Short mmCIF file of C-alpha atoms in Angstrom, two decimals:
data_model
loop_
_atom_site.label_atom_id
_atom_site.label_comp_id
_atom_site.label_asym_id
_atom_site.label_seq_id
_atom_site.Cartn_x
_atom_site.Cartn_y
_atom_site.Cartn_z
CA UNK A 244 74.35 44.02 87.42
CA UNK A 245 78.12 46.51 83.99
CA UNK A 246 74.51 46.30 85.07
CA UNK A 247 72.70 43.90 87.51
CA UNK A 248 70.71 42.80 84.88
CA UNK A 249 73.78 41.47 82.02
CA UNK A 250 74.07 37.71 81.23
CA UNK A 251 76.85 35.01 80.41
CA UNK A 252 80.54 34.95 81.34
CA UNK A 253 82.87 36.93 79.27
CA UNK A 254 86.25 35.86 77.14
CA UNK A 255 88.01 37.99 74.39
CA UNK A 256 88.04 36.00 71.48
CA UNK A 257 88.97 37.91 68.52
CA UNK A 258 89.39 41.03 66.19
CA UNK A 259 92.11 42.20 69.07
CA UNK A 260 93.92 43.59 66.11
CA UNK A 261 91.14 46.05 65.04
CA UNK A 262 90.95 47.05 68.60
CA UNK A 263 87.45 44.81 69.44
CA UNK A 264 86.60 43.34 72.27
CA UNK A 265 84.58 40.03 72.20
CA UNK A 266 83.09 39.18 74.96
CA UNK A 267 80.27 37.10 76.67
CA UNK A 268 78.46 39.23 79.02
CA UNK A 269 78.74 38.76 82.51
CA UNK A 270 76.08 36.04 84.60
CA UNK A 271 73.27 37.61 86.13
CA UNK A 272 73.32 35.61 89.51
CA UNK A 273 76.28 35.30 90.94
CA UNK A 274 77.18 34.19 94.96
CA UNK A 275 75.54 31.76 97.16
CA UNK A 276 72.76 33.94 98.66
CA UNK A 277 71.06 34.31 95.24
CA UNK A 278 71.27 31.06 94.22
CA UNK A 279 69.92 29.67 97.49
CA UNK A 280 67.38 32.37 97.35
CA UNK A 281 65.77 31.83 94.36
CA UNK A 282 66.13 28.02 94.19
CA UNK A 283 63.72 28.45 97.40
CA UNK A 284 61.76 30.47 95.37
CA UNK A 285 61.03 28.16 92.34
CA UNK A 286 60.98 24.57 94.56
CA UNK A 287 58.94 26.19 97.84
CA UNK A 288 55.57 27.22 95.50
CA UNK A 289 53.23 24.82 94.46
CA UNK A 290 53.10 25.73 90.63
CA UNK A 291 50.63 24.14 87.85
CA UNK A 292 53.76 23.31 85.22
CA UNK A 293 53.99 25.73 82.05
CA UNK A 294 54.57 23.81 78.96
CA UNK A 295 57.81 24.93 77.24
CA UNK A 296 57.60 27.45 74.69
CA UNK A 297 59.38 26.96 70.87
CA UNK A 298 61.64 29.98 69.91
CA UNK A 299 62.52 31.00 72.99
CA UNK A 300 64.39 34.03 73.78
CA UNK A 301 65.58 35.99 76.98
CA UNK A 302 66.59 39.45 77.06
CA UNK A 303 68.14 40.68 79.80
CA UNK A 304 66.75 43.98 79.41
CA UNK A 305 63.08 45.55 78.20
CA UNK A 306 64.05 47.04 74.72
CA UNK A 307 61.91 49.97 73.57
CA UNK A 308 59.99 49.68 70.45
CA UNK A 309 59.89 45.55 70.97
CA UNK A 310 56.09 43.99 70.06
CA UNK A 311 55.25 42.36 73.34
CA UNK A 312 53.17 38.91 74.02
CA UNK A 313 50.97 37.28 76.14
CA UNK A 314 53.59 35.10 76.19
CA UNK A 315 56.12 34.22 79.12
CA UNK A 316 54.24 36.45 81.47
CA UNK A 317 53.71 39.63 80.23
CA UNK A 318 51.23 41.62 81.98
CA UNK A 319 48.69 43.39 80.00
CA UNK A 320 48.52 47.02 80.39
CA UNK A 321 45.92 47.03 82.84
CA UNK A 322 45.21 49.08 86.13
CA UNK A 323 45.78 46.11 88.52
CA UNK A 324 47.54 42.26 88.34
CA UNK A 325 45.94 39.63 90.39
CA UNK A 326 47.61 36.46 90.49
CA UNK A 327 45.52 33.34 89.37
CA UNK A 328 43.23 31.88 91.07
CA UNK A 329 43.29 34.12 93.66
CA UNK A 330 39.73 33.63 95.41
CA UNK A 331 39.88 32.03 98.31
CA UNK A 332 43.64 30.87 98.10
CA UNK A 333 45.87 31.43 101.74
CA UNK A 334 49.29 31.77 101.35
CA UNK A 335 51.98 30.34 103.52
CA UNK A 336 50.41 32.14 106.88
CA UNK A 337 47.13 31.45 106.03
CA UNK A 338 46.40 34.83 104.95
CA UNK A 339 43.18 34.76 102.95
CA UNK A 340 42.15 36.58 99.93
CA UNK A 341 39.70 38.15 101.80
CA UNK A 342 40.69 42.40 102.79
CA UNK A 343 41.29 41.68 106.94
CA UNK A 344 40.46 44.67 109.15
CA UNK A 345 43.39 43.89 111.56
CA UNK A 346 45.65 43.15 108.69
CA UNK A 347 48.94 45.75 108.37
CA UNK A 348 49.22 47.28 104.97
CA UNK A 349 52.84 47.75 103.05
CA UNK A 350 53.26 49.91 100.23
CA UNK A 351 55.97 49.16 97.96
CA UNK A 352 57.24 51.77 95.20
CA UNK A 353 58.83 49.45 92.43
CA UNK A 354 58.00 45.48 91.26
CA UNK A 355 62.29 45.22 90.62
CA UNK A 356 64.65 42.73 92.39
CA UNK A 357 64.66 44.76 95.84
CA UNK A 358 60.34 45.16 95.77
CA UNK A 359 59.92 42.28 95.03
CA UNK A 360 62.21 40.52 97.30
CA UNK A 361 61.00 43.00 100.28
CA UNK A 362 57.46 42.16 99.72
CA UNK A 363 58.14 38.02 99.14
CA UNK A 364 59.63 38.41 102.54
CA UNK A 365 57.02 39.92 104.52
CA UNK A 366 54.27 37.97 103.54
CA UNK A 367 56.28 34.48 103.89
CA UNK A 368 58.22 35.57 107.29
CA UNK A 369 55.67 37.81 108.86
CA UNK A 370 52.16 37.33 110.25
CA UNK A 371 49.54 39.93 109.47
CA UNK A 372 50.89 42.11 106.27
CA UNK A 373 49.13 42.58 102.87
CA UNK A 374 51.41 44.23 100.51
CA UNK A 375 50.65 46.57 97.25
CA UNK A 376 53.07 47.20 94.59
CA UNK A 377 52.68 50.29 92.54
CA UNK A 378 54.77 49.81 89.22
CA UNK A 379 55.07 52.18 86.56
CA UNK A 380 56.19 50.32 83.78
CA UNK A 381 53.54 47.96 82.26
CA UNK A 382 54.66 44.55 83.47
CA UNK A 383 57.09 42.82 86.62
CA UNK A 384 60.77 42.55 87.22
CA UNK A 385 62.16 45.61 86.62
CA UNK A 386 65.24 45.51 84.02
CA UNK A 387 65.05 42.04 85.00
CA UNK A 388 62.11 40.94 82.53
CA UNK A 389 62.20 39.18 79.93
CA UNK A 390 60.19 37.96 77.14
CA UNK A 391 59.50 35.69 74.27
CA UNK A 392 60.31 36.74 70.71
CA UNK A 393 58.24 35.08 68.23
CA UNK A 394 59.64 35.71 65.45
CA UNK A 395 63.37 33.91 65.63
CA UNK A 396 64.86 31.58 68.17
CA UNK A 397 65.30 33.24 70.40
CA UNK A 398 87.37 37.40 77.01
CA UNK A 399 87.36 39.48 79.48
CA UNK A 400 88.31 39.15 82.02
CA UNK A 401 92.20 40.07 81.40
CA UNK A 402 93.92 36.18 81.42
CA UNK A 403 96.75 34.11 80.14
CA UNK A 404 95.36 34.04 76.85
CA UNK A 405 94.32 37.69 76.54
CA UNK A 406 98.32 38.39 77.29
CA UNK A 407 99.47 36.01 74.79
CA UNK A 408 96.79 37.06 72.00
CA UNK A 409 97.31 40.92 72.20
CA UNK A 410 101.23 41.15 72.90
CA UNK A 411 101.88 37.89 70.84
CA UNK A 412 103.05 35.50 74.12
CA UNK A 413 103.18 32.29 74.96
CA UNK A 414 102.47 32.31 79.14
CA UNK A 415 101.90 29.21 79.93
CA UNK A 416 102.01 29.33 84.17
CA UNK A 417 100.53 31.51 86.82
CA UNK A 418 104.14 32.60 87.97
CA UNK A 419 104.82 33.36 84.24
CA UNK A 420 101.62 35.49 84.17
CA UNK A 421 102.53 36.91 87.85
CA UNK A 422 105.52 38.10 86.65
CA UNK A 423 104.12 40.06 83.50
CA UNK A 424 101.59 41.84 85.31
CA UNK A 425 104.18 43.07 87.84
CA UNK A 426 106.45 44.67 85.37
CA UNK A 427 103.40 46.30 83.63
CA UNK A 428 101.57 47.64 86.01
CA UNK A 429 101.95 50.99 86.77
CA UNK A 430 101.59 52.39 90.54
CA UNK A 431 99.41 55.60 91.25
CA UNK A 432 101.74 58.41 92.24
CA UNK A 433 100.21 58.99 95.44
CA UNK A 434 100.72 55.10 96.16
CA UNK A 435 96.53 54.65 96.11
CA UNK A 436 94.15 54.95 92.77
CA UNK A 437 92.26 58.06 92.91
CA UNK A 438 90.44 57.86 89.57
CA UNK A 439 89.71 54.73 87.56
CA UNK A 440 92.47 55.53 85.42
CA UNK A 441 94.85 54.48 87.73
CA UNK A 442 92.92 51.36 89.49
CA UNK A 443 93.26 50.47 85.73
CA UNK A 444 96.90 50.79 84.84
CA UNK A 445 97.83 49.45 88.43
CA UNK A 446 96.09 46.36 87.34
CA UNK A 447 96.69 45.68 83.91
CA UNK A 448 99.12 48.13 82.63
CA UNK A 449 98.99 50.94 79.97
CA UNK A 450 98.56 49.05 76.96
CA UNK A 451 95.40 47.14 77.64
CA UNK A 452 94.15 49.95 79.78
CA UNK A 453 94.44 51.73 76.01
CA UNK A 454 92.97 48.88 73.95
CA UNK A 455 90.11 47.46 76.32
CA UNK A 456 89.07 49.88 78.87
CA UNK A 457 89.45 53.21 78.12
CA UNK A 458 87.35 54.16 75.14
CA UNK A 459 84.71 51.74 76.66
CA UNK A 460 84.04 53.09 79.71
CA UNK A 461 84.34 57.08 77.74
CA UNK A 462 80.94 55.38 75.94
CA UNK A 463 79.55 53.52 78.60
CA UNK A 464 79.65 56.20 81.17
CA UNK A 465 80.75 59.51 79.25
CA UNK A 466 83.38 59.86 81.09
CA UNK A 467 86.73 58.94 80.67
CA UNK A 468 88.12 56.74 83.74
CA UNK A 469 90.21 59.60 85.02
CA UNK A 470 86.83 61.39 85.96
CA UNK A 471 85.14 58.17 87.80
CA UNK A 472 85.98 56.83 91.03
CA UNK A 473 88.29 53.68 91.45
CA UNK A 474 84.98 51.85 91.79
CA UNK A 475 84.16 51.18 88.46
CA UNK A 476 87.37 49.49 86.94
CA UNK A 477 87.88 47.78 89.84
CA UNK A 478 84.94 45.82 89.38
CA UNK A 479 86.90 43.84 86.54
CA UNK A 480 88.63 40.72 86.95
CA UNK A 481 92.21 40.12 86.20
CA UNK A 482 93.67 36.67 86.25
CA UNK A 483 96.73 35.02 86.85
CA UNK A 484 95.90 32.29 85.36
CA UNK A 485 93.61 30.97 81.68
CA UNK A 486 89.89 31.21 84.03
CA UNK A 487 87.17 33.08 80.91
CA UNK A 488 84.75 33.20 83.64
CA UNK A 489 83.82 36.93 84.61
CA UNK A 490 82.92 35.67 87.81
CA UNK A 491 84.83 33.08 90.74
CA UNK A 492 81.33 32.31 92.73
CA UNK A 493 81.05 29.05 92.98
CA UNK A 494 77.81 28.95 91.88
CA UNK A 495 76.46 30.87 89.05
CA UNK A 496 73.24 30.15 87.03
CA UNK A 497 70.70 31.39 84.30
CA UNK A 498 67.06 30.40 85.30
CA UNK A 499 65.68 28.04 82.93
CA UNK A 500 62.48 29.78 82.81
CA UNK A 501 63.56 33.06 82.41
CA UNK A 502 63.29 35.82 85.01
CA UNK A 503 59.95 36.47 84.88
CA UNK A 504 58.83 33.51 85.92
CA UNK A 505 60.83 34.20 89.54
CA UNK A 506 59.15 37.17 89.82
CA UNK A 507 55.99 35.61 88.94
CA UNK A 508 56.70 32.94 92.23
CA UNK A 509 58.02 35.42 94.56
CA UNK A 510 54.70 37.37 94.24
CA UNK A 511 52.10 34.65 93.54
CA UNK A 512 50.55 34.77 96.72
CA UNK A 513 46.69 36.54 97.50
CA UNK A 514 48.85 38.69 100.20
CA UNK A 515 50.15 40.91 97.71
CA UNK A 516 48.97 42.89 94.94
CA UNK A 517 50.48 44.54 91.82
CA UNK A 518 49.78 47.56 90.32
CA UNK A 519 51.16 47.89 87.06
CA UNK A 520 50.76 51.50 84.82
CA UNK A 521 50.45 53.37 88.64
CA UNK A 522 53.41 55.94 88.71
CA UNK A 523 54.11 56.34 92.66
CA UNK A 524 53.73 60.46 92.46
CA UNK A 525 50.83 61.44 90.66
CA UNK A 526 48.52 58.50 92.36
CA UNK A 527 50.13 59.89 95.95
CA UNK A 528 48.86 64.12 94.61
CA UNK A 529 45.36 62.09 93.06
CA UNK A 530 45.20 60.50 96.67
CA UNK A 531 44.60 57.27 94.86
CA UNK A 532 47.58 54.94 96.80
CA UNK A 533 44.79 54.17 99.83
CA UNK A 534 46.03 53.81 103.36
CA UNK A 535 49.44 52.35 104.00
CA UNK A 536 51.11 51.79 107.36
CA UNK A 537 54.39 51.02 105.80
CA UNK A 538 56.53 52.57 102.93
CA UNK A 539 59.47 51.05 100.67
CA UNK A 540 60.41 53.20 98.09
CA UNK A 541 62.81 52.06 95.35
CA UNK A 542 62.88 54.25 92.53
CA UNK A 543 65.48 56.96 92.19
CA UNK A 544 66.02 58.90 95.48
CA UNK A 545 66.43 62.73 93.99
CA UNK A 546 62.84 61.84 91.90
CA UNK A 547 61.05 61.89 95.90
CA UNK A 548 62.82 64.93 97.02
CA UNK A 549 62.48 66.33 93.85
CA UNK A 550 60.79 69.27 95.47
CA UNK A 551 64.10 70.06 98.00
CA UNK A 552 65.56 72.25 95.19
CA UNK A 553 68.62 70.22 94.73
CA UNK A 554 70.02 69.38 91.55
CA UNK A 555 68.88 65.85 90.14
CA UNK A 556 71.58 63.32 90.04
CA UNK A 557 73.44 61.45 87.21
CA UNK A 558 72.12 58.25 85.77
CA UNK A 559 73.62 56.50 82.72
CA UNK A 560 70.31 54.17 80.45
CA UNK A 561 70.68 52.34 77.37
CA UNK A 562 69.32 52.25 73.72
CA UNK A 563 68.35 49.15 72.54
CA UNK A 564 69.13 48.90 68.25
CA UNK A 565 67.14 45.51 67.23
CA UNK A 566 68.04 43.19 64.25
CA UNK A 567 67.25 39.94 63.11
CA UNK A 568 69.80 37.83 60.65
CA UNK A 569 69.94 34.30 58.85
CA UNK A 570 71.85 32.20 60.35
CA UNK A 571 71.63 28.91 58.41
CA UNK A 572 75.70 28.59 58.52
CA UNK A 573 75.83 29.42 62.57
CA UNK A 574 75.40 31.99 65.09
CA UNK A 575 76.18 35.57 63.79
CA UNK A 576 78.52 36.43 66.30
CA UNK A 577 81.16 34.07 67.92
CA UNK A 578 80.08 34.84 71.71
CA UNK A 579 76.60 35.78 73.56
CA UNK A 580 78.61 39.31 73.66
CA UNK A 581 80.67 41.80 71.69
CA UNK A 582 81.80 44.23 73.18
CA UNK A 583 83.50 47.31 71.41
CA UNK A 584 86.29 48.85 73.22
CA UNK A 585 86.86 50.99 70.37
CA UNK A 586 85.83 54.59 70.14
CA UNK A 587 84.82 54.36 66.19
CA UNK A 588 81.90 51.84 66.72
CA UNK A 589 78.95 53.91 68.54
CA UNK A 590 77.85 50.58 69.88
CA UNK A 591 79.27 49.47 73.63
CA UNK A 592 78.32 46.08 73.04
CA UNK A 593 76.09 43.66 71.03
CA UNK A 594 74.03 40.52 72.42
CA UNK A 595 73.13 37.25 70.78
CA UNK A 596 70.43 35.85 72.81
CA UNK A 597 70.97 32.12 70.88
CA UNK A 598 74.11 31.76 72.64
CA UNK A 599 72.44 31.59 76.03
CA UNK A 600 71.62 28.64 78.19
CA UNK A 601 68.01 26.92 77.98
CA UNK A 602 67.07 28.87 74.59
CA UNK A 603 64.27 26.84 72.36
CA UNK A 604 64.83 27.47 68.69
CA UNK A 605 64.12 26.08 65.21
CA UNK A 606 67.91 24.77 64.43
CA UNK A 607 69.98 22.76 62.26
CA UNK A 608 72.82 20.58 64.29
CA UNK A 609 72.20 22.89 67.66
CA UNK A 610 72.82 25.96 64.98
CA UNK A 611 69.57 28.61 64.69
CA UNK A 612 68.74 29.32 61.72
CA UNK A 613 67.41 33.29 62.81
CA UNK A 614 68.63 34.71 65.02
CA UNK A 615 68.32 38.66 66.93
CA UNK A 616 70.86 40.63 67.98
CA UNK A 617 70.28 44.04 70.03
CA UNK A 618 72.95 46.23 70.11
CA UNK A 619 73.47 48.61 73.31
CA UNK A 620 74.23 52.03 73.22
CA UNK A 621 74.89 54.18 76.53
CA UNK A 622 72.72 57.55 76.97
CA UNK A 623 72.02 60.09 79.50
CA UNK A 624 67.96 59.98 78.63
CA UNK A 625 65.68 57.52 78.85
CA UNK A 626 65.27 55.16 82.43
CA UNK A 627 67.76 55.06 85.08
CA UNK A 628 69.88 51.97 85.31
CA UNK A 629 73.44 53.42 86.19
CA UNK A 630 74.26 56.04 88.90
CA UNK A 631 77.15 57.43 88.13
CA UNK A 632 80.44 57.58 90.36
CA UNK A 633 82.06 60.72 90.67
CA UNK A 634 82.95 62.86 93.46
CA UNK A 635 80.12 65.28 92.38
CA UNK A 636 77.65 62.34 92.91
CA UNK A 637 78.86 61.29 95.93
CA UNK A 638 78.93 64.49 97.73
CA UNK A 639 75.08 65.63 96.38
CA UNK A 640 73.48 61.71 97.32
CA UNK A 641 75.07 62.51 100.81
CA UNK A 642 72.30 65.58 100.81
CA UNK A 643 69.42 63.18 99.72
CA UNK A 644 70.48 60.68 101.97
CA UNK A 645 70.28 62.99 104.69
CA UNK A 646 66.80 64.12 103.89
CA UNK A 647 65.72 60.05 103.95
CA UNK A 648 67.16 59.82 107.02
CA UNK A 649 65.05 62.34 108.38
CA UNK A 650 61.90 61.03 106.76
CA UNK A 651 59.64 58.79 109.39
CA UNK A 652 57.80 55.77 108.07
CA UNK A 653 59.43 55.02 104.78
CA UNK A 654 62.59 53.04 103.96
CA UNK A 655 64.65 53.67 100.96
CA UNK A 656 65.97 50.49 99.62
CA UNK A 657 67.81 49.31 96.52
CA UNK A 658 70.00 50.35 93.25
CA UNK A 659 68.37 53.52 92.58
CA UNK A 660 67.38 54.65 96.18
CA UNK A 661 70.81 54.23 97.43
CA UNK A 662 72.34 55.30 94.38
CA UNK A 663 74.82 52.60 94.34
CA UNK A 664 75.45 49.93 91.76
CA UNK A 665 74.67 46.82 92.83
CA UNK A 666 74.76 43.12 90.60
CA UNK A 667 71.85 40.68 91.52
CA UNK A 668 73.06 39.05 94.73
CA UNK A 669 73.91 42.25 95.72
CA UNK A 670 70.67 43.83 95.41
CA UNK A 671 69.02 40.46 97.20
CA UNK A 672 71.36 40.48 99.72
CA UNK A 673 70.20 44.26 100.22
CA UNK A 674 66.84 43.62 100.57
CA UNK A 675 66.97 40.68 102.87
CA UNK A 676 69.09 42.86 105.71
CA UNK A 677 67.00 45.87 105.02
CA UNK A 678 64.05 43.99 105.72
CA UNK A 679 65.90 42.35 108.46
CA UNK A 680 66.85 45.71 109.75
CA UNK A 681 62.67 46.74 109.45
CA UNK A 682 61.25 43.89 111.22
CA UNK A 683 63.93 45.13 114.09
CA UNK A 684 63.63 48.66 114.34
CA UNK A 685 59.65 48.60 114.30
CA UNK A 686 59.75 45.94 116.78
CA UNK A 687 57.83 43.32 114.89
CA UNK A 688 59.89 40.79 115.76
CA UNK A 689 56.92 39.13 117.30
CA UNK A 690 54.82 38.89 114.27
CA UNK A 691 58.23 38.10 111.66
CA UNK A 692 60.36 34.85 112.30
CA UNK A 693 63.11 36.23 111.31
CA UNK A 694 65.19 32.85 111.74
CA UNK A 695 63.45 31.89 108.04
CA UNK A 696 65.00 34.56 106.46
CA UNK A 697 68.43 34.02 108.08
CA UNK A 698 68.93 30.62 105.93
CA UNK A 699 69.47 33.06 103.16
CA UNK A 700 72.05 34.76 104.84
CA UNK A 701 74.62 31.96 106.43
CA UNK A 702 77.87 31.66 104.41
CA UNK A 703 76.52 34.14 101.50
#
């Protein structure tokens, strides 16, 4: 969700000559099943309304060293989050507040996009569950969260026009374009791409395989595509035609609230509880987790084996680099997204969070007048977001994922447990057929209807 967790729909727009790549970033939510998913999820609870908030701004990321609010749900750094109003409440099963004897207990590792989806599910399809959430991190959503900064206002993919700018063209049709990108790309030798490299230059040839992708990925991943599976570069679009958008789902959305706020509605519910600041670990060696009949784990899958010996896997994380400009004349950057596919600028890309959908700001004519900017840069410290394809990778998670499957009463489930990249509908989807795949092999198919959660599933 790039990363799950990336925003806006990317074009190249300029600077092609000093070998920059402008870009929008891509939209969080893309396919059906998210978007039917979480429109259920912000029409189906009955919600006092939040007034809207001035100088609004989403990041699609938590940035380190960022002064956090009370503002758009921030959790405070406490030992345990209760949703509001809580006493005496019953959810959607009539589950009471009240701790019931008979009731089955769930233990999920992780408050991200595949906890929280797992426990929204159980508590709204099945009969009988209370669910606990140990997070680490001091607040909800995972690298999903988002915030409000007080203090301002808040193209690829390879098309027509990115032919025409960089080798000076004028394609005007899709046969036109057709035609160029058969005599340019180049096929593997062995007739398949083995490396990224190649799933590259069979796509867009060796010039813009030089200029856009190359030197990119070399930051993003510290690699160069020649060490990383087809996989990643095959993930980006190439068009025959003058489409900007990163994506072709038909439907594709920013919340207008903000991510939080989802998360806030998938678990508002007395049937679950959140424990934020609890690292999974050293509350399981204090003996401080409490009874638990079921187990989700979703943090990173060589962290619970930790003890087997084997060596820990690869994960690529980001540094966040924060500034704030005047921007009485405009926007300080001409899309949402820059990013640099050029080896001299440390940076892999740089957001604008103005240019986003449903942003609140002091303006002049729709123009903010401050405006902050973070610039990413890749690392191999700091928290996992990107496992990292290679055939090193792939051959030690086959270990791990040997060892889960010989583990009783726990399911692995999401980016990091399965060590697989997956964008948002990806990771929903994941959740909802893992849980499906629960309800089934436990047999619980009494106390789960699981005909409510396969609405979410038809034509996604």
């Amino acid at each position: 969700m790039r990363s799950g967790f990336e925003l806006g729909m990317d074009h190249i727009v300029a600077a092609l000559s000093r070998r920059k790549m402008f870009s929008t970033s891509k939209i969080c939510i893309a396919g059906l099943i998210l978007f039917i998913y979480l429109l259920y999820i912000m029409l189906s609870s009955e919600h006092p309304k939040i007034t809207p908030q001035k100088n609004l701004s989403m990041s699609g990321k938590h940035p380190r060293n960022v002064q956090k609010t009370s503002a758009s749900f921030i959790i405070p750094a406490s030992d345990e989050y209760a949703t509001t109003n809580r006493k005496g409440k019953k959810d959607k099963n009539n589950n009471t507040d009240a701790a019931e004897g008979n009731s089955r207990r769930v233990l999920i590792v992780g408050a991200g996009l595949s906890g929280a989806v797992i426990a929204e599910r159980i508590v709204n399809v099945c009969q009988g569950f209370r669910v606990t959430i140990v997070e680490q991190r001091d607040h909800i959503a995972g690298n999903c969260f988002d915030y409000v900064d007080h203090e301002t206002a808040v193209r690829v993919p390879v098309n027509i026009k990115t032919v025409n700018a960089v080798f000076n063209l004028t394609i005007e049709t899709e046969t036109e374009m057709k035609a160029w990108l058969k005599k340019h790309q180049i096929t593997p030798p062995s007739g398949k791409a083995t490396n990224s490299e190649e799933t590259a230059k069979s796509r867009v040839g060796e010039r813009l395989y030089e200029l856009l992708f190359k030197d990119y990925t070399k930051k993003q991943w510290d690699k160069y595509p020649a060490e990383l599976k087809p996989s990643v570069l095959e993930r980006i679009p190439v068009r025959s035609n003058a489409d900007g958008r990163y994506f072709h789902d038909t439907h594709q959305a920013l919340p207008s609230r903000g991510y939080t706020r989802i998360f806030k509605r998938m678990l508002d519910t007395p049937a679950i509880t959140v424990k934020l600041n609890t690292e999974f670990f050293t509350s399981r060696k204090r003996g401080t987790l409490g009874a638990h009949d079921y187990l989700f784990f979703t943090g990173p899958i060589d962290r619970y084996f930790e003890s087997s010996g084997l060596p820990a896997l690869e994960y690529r994380s980001l540094e966040f680099h924060r500034e704030v400009f005047n921007t009485t004349n405009g926007f300080y950057q001409p899309a949402a997204a820059v990013n640099y596919g050029t080896a001299k600028i440390p940076y892999t890309r740089s957001i604008e969070y103005a240019h986003l959908p449903n942003q609140e700001y002091e303006h002049t004519k729709l123009k903010p007048l401050k405006t902050v900017v973070y610039h990413e840069t890749s690392t191999d410290k700091g928290d996992p977001y990107y496992p990292v394809p290679n055939e090193r990778n792939t051959a030690l998670y086959k270990k791990y994922q040997d060892m889960a499957n010989a583990e009783e009463g726990i399911v692995f489930v999401g980016r990091l447990a399965s060590y697989k990249y997956f964008d948002m509908d990806d990771a929903v989807r994941n959740a909802l057929d893992t849980f499906e795949k629960w309800v089934l092999s436990n047999d619980l198919s009494d106390e789960c209807d699981l005909d409510l959660n396969e609405r979410f599933r038809t034509n996604a």
